[in-house]
Tab-separated table of C-alpha atoms and ligand atoms in Angstrom:
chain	number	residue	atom	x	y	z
S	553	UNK	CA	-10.407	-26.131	6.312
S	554	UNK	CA	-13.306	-23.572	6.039
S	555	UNK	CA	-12.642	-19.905	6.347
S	556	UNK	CA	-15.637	-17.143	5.732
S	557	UNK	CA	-14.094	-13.837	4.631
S	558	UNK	CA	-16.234	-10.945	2.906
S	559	UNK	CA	-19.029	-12.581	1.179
S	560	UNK	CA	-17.129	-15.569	0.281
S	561	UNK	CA	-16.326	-18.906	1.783
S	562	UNK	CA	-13.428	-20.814	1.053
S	563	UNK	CA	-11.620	-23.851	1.482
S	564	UNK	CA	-8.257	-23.852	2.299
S	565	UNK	CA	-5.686	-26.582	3.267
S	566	UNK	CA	-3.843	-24.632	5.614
S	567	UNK	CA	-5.048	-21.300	7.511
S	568	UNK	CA	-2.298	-18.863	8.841
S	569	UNK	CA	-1.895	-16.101	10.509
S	570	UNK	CA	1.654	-15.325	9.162
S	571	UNK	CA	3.404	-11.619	9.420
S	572	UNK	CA	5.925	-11.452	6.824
S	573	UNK	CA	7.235	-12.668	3.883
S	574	UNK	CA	6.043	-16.655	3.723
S	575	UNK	CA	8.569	-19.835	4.219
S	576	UNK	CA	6.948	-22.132	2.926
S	577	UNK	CA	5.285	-22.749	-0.576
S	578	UNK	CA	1.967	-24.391	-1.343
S	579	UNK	CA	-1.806	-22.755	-1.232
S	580	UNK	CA	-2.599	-21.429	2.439
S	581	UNK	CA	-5.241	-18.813	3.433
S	582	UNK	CA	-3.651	-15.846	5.463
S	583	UNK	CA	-5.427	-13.869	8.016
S	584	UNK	CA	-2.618	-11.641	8.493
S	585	UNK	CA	-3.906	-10.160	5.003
S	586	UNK	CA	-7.956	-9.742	5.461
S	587	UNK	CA	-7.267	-6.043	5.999
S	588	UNK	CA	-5.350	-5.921	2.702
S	589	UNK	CA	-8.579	-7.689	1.037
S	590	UNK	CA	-10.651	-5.361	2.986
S	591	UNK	CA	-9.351	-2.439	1.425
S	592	UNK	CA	-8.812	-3.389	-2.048
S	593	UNK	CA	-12.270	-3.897	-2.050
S	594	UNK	CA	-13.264	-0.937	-0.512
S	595	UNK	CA	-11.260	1.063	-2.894
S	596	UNK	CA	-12.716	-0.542	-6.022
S	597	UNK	CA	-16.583	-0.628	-4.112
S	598	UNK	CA	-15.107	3.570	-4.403
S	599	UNK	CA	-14.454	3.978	-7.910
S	600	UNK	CA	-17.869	2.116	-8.651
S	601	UNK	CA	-15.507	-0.018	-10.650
S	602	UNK	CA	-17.015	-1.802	-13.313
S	603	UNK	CA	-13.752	-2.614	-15.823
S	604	UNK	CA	-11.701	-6.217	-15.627
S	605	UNK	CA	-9.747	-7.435	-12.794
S	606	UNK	CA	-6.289	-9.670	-12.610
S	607	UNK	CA	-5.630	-11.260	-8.990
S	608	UNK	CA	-2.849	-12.112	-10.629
S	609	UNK	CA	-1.633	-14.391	-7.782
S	610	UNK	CA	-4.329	-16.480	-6.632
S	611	UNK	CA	-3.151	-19.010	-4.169
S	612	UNK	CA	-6.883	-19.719	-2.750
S	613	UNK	CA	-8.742	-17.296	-4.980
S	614	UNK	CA	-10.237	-15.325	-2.040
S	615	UNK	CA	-8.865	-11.793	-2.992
S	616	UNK	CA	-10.049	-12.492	-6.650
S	617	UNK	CA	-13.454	-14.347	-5.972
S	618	UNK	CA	-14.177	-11.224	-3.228
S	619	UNK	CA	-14.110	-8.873	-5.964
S	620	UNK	CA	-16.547	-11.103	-8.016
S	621	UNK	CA	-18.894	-11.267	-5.426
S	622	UNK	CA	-18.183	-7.833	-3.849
S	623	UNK	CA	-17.593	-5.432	-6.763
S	624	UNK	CA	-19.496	-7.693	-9.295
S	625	UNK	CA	-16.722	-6.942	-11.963
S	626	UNK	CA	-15.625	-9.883	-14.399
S	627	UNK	CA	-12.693	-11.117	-12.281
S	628	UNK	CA	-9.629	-13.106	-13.760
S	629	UNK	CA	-7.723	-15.392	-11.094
S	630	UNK	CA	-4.256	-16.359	-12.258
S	631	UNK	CA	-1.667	-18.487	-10.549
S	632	UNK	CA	1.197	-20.399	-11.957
S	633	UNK	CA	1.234	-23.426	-9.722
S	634	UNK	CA	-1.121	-26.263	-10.610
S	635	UNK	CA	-2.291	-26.945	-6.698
S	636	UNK	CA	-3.415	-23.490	-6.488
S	637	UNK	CA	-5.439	-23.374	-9.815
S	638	UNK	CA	-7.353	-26.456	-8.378
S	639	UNK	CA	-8.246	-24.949	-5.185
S	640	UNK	CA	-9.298	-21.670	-7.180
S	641	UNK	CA	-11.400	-23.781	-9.276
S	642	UNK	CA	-13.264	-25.607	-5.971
S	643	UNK	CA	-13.754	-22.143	-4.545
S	644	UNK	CA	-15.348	-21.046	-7.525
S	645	UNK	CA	-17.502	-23.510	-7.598
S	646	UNK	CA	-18.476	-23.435	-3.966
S	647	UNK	CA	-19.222	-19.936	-4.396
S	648	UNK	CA	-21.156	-20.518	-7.727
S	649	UNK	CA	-18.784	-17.495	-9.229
S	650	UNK	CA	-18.432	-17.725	-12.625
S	651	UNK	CA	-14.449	-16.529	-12.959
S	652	UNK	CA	-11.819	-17.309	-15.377
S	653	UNK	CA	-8.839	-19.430	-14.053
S	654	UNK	CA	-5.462	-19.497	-16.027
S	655	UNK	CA	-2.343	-21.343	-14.986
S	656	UNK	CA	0.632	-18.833	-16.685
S	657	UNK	CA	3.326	-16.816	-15.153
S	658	UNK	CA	1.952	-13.835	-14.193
S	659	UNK	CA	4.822	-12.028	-16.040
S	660	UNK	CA	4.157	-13.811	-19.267
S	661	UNK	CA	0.490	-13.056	-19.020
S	662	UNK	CA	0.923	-9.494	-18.426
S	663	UNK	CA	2.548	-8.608	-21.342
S	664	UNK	CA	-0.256	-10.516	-23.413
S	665	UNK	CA	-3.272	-9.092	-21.970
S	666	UNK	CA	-4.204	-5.404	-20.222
S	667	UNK	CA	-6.658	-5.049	-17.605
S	668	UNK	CA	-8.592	-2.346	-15.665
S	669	UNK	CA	-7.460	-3.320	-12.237
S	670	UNK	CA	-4.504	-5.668	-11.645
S	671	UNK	CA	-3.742	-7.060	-7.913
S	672	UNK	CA	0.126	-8.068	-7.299
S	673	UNK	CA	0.707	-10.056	-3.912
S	674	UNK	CA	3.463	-12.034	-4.150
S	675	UNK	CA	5.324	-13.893	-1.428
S	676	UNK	CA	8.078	-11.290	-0.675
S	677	UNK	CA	9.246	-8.378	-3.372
S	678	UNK	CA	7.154	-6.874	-5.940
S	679	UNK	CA	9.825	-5.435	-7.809
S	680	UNK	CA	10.380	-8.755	-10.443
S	681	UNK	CA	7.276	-8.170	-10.991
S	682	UNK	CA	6.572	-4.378	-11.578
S	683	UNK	CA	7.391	-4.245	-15.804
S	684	UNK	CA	4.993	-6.382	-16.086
S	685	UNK	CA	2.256	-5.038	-13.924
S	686	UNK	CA	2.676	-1.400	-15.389
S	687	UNK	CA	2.482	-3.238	-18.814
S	688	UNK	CA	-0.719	-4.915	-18.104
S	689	UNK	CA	-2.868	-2.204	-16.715
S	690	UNK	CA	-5.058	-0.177	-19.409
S	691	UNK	CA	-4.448	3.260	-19.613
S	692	UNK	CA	-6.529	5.105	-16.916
S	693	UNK	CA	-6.693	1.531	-14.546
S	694	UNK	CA	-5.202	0.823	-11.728
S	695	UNK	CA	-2.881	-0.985	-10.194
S	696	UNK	CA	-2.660	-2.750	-6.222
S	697	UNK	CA	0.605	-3.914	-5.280
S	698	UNK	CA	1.567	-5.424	-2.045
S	699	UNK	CA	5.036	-5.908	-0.517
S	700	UNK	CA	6.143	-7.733	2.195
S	701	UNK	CA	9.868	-7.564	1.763
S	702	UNK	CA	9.679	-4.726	4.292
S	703	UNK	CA	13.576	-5.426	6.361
S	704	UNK	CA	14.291	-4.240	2.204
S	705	UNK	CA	12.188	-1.880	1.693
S	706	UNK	CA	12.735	-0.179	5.143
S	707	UNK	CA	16.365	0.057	5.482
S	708	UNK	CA	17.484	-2.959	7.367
S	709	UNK	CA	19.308	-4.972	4.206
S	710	UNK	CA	20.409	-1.395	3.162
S	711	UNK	CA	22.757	-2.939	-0.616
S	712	UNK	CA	19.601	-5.044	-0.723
S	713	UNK	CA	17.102	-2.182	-0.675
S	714	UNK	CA	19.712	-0.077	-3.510
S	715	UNK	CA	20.225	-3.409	-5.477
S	716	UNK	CA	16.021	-3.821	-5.502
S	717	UNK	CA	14.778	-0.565	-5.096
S	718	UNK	CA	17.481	1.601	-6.200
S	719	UNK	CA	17.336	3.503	-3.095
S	720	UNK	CA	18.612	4.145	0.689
S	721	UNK	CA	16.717	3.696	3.400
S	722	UNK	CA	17.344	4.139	7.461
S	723	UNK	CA	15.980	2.002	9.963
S	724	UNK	CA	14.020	4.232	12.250
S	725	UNK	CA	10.607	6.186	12.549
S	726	UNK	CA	10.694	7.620	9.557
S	727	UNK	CA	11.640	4.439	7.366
S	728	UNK	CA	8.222	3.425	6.530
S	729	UNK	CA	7.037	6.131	5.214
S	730	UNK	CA	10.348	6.463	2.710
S	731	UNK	CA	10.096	3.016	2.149
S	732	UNK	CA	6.423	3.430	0.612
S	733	UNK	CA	7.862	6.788	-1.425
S	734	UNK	CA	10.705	4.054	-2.191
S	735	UNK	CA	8.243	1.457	-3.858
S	736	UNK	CA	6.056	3.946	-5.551
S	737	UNK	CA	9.495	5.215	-7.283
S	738	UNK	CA	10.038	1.913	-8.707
S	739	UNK	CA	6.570	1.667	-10.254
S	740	UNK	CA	7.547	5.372	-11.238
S	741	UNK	CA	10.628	4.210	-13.869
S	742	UNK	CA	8.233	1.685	-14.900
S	743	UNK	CA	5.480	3.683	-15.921
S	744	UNK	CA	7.505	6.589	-17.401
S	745	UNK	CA	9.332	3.712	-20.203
S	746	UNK	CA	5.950	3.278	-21.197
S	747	UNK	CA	5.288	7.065	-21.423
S	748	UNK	CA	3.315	6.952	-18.588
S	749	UNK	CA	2.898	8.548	-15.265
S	750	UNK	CA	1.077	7.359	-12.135
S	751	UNK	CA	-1.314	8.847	-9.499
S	752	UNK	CA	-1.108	7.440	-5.973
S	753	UNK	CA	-4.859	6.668	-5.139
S	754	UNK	CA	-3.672	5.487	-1.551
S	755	UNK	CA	-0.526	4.376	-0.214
S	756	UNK	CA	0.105	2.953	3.069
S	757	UNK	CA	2.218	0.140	5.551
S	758	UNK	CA	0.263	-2.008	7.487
S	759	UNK	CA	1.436	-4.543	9.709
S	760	UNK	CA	4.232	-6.148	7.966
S	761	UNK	CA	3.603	-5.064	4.242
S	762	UNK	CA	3.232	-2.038	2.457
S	763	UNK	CA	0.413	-1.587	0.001
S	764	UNK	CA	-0.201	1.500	-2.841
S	765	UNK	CA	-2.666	1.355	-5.252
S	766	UNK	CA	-2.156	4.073	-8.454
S	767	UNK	CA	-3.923	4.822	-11.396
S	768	UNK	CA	-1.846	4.787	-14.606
S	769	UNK	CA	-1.719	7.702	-16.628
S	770	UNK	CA	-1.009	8.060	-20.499
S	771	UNK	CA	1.287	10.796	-21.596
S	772	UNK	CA	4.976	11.724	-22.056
S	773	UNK	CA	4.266	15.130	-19.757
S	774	UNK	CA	2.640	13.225	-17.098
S	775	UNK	CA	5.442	10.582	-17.279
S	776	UNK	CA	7.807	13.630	-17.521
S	777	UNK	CA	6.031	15.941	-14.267
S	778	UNK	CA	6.629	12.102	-12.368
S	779	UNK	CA	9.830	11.404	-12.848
S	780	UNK	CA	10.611	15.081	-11.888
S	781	UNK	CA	9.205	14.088	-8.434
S	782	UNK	CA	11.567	11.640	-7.673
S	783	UNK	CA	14.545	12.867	-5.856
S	784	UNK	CA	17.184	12.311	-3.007
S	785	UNK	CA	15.781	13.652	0.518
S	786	UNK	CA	17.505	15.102	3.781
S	787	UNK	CA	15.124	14.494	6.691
S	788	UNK	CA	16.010	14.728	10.049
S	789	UNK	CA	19.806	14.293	9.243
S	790	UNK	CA	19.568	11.839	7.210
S	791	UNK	CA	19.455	11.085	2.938
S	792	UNK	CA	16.900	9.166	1.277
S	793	UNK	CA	15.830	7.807	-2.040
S	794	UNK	CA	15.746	8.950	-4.683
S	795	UNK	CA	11.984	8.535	-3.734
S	796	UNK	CA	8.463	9.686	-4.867
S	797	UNK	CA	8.126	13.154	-3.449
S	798	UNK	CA	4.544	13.568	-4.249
S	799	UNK	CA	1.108	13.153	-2.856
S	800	UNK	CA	0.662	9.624	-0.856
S	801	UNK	CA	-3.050	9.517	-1.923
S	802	UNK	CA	-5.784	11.035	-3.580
S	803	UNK	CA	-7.891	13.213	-0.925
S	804	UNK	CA	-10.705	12.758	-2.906
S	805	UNK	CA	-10.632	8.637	-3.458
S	806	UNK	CA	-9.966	8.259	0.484
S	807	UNK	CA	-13.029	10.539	0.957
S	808	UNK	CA	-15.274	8.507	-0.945
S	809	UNK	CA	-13.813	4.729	1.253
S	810	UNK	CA	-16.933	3.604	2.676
S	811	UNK	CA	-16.315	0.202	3.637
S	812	UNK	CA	-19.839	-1.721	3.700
S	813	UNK	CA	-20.446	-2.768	7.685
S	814	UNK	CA	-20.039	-6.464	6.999
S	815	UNK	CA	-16.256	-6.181	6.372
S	816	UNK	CA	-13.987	-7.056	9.670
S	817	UNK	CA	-12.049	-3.870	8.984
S	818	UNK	CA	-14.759	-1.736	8.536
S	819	UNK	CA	-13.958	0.342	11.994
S	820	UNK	CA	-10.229	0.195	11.107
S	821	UNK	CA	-10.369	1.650	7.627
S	822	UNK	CA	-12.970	4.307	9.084
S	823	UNK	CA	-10.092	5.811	11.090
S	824	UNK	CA	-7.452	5.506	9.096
S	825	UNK	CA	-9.389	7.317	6.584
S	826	UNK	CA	-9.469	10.331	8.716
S	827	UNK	CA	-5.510	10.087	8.793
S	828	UNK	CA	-5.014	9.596	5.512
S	829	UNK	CA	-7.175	12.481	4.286
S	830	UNK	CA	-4.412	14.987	5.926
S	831	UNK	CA	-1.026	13.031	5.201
S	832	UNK	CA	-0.079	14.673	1.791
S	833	UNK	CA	2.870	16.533	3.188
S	834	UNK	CA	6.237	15.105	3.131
S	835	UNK	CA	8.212	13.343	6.020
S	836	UNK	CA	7.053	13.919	9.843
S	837	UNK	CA	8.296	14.947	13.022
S	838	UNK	CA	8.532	12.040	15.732
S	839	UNK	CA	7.864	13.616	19.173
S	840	UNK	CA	9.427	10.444	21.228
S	841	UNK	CA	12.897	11.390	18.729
S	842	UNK	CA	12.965	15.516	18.959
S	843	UNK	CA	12.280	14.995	23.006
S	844	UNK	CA	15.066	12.661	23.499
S	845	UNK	CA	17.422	14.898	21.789
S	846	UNK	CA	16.377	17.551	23.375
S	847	UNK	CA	16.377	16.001	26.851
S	848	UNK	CA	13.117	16.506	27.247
S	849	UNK	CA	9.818	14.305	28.925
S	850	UNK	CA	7.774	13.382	25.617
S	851	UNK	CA	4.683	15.317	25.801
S	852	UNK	CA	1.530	13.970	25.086
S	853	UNK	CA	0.797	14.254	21.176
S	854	UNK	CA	-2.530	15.737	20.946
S	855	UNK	CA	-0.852	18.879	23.232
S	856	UNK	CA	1.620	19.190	20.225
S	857	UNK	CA	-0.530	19.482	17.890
S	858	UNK	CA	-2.875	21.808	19.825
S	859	UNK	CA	-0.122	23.933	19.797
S	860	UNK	CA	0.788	23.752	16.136
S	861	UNK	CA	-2.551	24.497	15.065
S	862	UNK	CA	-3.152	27.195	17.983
S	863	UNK	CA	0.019	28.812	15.802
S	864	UNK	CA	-1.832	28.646	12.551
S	865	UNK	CA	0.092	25.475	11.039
S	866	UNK	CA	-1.711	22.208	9.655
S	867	UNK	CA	-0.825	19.883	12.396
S	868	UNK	CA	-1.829	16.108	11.865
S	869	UNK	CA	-1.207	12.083	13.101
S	870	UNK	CA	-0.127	10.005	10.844
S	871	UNK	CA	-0.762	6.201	10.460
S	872	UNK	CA	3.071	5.597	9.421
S	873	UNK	CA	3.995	6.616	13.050
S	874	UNK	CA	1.988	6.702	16.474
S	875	UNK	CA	4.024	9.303	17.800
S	876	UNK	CA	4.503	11.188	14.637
S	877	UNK	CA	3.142	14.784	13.525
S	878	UNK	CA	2.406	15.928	10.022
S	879	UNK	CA	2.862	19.585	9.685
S	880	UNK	CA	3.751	22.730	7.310
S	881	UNK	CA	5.546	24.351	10.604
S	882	UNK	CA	9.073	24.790	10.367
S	883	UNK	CA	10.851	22.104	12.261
S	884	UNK	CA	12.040	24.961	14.486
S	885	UNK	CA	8.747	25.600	15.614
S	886	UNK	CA	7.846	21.929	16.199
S	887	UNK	CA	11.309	21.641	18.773
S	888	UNK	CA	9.023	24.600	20.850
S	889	UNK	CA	6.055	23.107	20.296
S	890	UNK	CA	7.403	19.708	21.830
S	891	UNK	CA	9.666	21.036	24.395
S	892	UNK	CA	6.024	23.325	25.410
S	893	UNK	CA	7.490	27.049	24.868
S	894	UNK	CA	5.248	29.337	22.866
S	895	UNK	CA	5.563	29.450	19.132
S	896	UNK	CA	2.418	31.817	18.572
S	897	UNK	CA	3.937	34.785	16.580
S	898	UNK	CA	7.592	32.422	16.106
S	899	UNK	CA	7.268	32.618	11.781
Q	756	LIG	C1	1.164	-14.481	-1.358
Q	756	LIG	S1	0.384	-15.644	-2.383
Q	756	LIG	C2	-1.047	-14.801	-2.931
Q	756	LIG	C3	-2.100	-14.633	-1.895
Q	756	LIG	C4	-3.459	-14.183	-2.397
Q	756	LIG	N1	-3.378	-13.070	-3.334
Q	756	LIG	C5	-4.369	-13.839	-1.232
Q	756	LIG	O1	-4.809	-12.660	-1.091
Q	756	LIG	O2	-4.657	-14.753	-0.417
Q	756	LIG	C6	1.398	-15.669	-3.809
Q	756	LIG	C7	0.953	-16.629	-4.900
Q	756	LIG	O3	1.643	-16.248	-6.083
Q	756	LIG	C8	1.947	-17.392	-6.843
Q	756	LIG	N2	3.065	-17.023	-7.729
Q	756	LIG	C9	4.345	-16.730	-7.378
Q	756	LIG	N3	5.049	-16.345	-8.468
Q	756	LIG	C10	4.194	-16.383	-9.520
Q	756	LIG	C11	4.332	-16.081	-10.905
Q	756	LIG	N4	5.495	-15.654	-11.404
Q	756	LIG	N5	3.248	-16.224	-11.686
Q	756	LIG	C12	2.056	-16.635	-11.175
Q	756	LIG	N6	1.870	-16.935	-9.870
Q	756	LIG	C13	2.920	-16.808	-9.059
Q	756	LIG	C14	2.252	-18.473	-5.828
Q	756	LIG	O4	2.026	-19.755	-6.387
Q	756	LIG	C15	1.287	-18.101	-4.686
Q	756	LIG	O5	0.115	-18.879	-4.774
């Protein structure tokens, strides 16, 4: 089977469309993940990267041989499992890309070679994987993870998300966004036993996965400063973490995404760029929530954060949460704000 994604084309023996972490084994091509492609590549296209890039899990090749073509980097395209190396090595070829292909456990090769960019997409749970990743990135690159494991990562197997994450979660609005704090915590104690620290470039959950992408820092104090930002959380009545309490992404990098028009998520990444330039606060307020506790109709969101702002308070969406408000107000003045009293004057 033929699928056209980016400036590649790629054979395939099975296409899917499959949310969440995958069954079965062998090589398949997965729509579900195009957006996850999209951006990597947009992030990269932002950096005007130019250093050496793992896709350290290859299965087809297609995130790899898109950031050949794309970025026009020298791409390596690892996978451990003989099938996938061969359909790698025909999609290579069809798009005359000149890559290199190894066949290794992706943990073994880590700790033998660094890179500038490394890309870590496994089926299911990054976290086997994370010691290695931090390993392999250079000082100053940057690493992409992607996790699917997301009933973990989001509260739902609660001793499953402690056991892998060393952290709690709560199913409900506000567990996506802890779970991404929870997974860029874990990449935290990797970095800092390697006197390192990390800066999130852009963190986010899409679908059924989350994704971050940080750049690895070199230095005791900056491994120090992160691990200082890790802590236990109450929000809305509840604990969480210990999680990353620190910026979700770099302003600056999610400034400069400019998705080319001929990727399919060009439009998407467009607006969520505008939401992710204002979410470096922690936690948000969910409207639907604070109204049905407070026995109220749910007002419409935009009038909440009319009157946040009207009150002099950043007041922002957020793309963990369609109902959810970013904002410096005191949560006191969000209950007015959602149950329509004034709050001009209420600080
Ligand atoms: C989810 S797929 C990767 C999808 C691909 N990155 C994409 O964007 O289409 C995961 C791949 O990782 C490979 N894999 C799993 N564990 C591995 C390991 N320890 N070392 C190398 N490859 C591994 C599997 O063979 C599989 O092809």
């Amino acid at each position: 089977m033929i699928a056209r994604e980016g400036l590649v084309e790629i054979e395939v023996p099975r296409i899917s469309g499959e949310k969440g972490p995958a069954k079965s084994g062998g090589v398949f091509y997965n729509r579900a993940m195009v957006f996850n492609r999209d951006i990597t590549i947009a992030l990269l296209l932002s950096q005007n990267f130019r250093g050496t890039c793992l896709d350290g899990m290859g299965a087809s090749g297609v995130r790899g041989l898109r950031i050949a073509r794309e970025v026009g980097c020298p791409v390596v395209i690892n996978d451990w499992s003989a099938e996938a190396v061969e359909w790698i090595k025909k999609n290579a070829r069809r798009n005359a890309l000149e890559v290199e292909i190894t066949r290794r456990n992706v943990n073994a090769l880590l700790h033998e070679r660094k890179f500038d960019y490394v890309d870590i997409d496994p089926y299911g749970s990054p976290a086997p994987y994370l010691p290695a990743a931090v390993a392999g990135v250079r000082a100053g690159g940057i690493l992409g993870i992607t996790a699917t494991d997301t009933a973990v990562l989001f509260g739902t197997y609660a001793r499953k998300c402690l056991r892998r994450y060393f952290a709690r979660n709560h199913r409900g609005p506000y567990s996506r966004e802890m779970g991404v704090r929870i997974l860029l915590a874990s990449v935290v104690r990797e970095a800092a036993r390697l006197d390192m620290g990390i800066r999130p470039l852009l963190s986010f959950s899409h679908d059924h996965y989350v994704r971050v992408f940080v750049r690895l820092e070199r230095g005791a104090a900056k491994a120090d400063e992160c691990v200082e930002s890790i802590k236990e959380m109450e929000w809305e009545g509840k604990i969480y973490g210990p999680l990353w309490t620190g910026d979700l992404h770099d302003v600056e990098v999610v400034h400069r995404l400019n998705p080319p028009d001929y990727m399919e998520s060009a439009e998407t990444i467009r607006e969520l760029r505008d939401i992710w330039a204002n979410e470096n606060i922690f936690g948000f307020y969910d409207t639907v929530s604070i109204a049905a506790a407070m026995g109220v109709d749910i007002p419409p969101i935009r009038h909440v954060i009319s009157s946040l702002r009207d009150a002099g308070y950043r007041a922002h969406r957020t793309h963990f949460c369609p109902t959810g408000i970013k904002t410096d107000a005191p949560r006191e003045a969000v209950l007015r704000a959602v149950t329509g009293e004034s709050i001009s004057g209420s600080d």
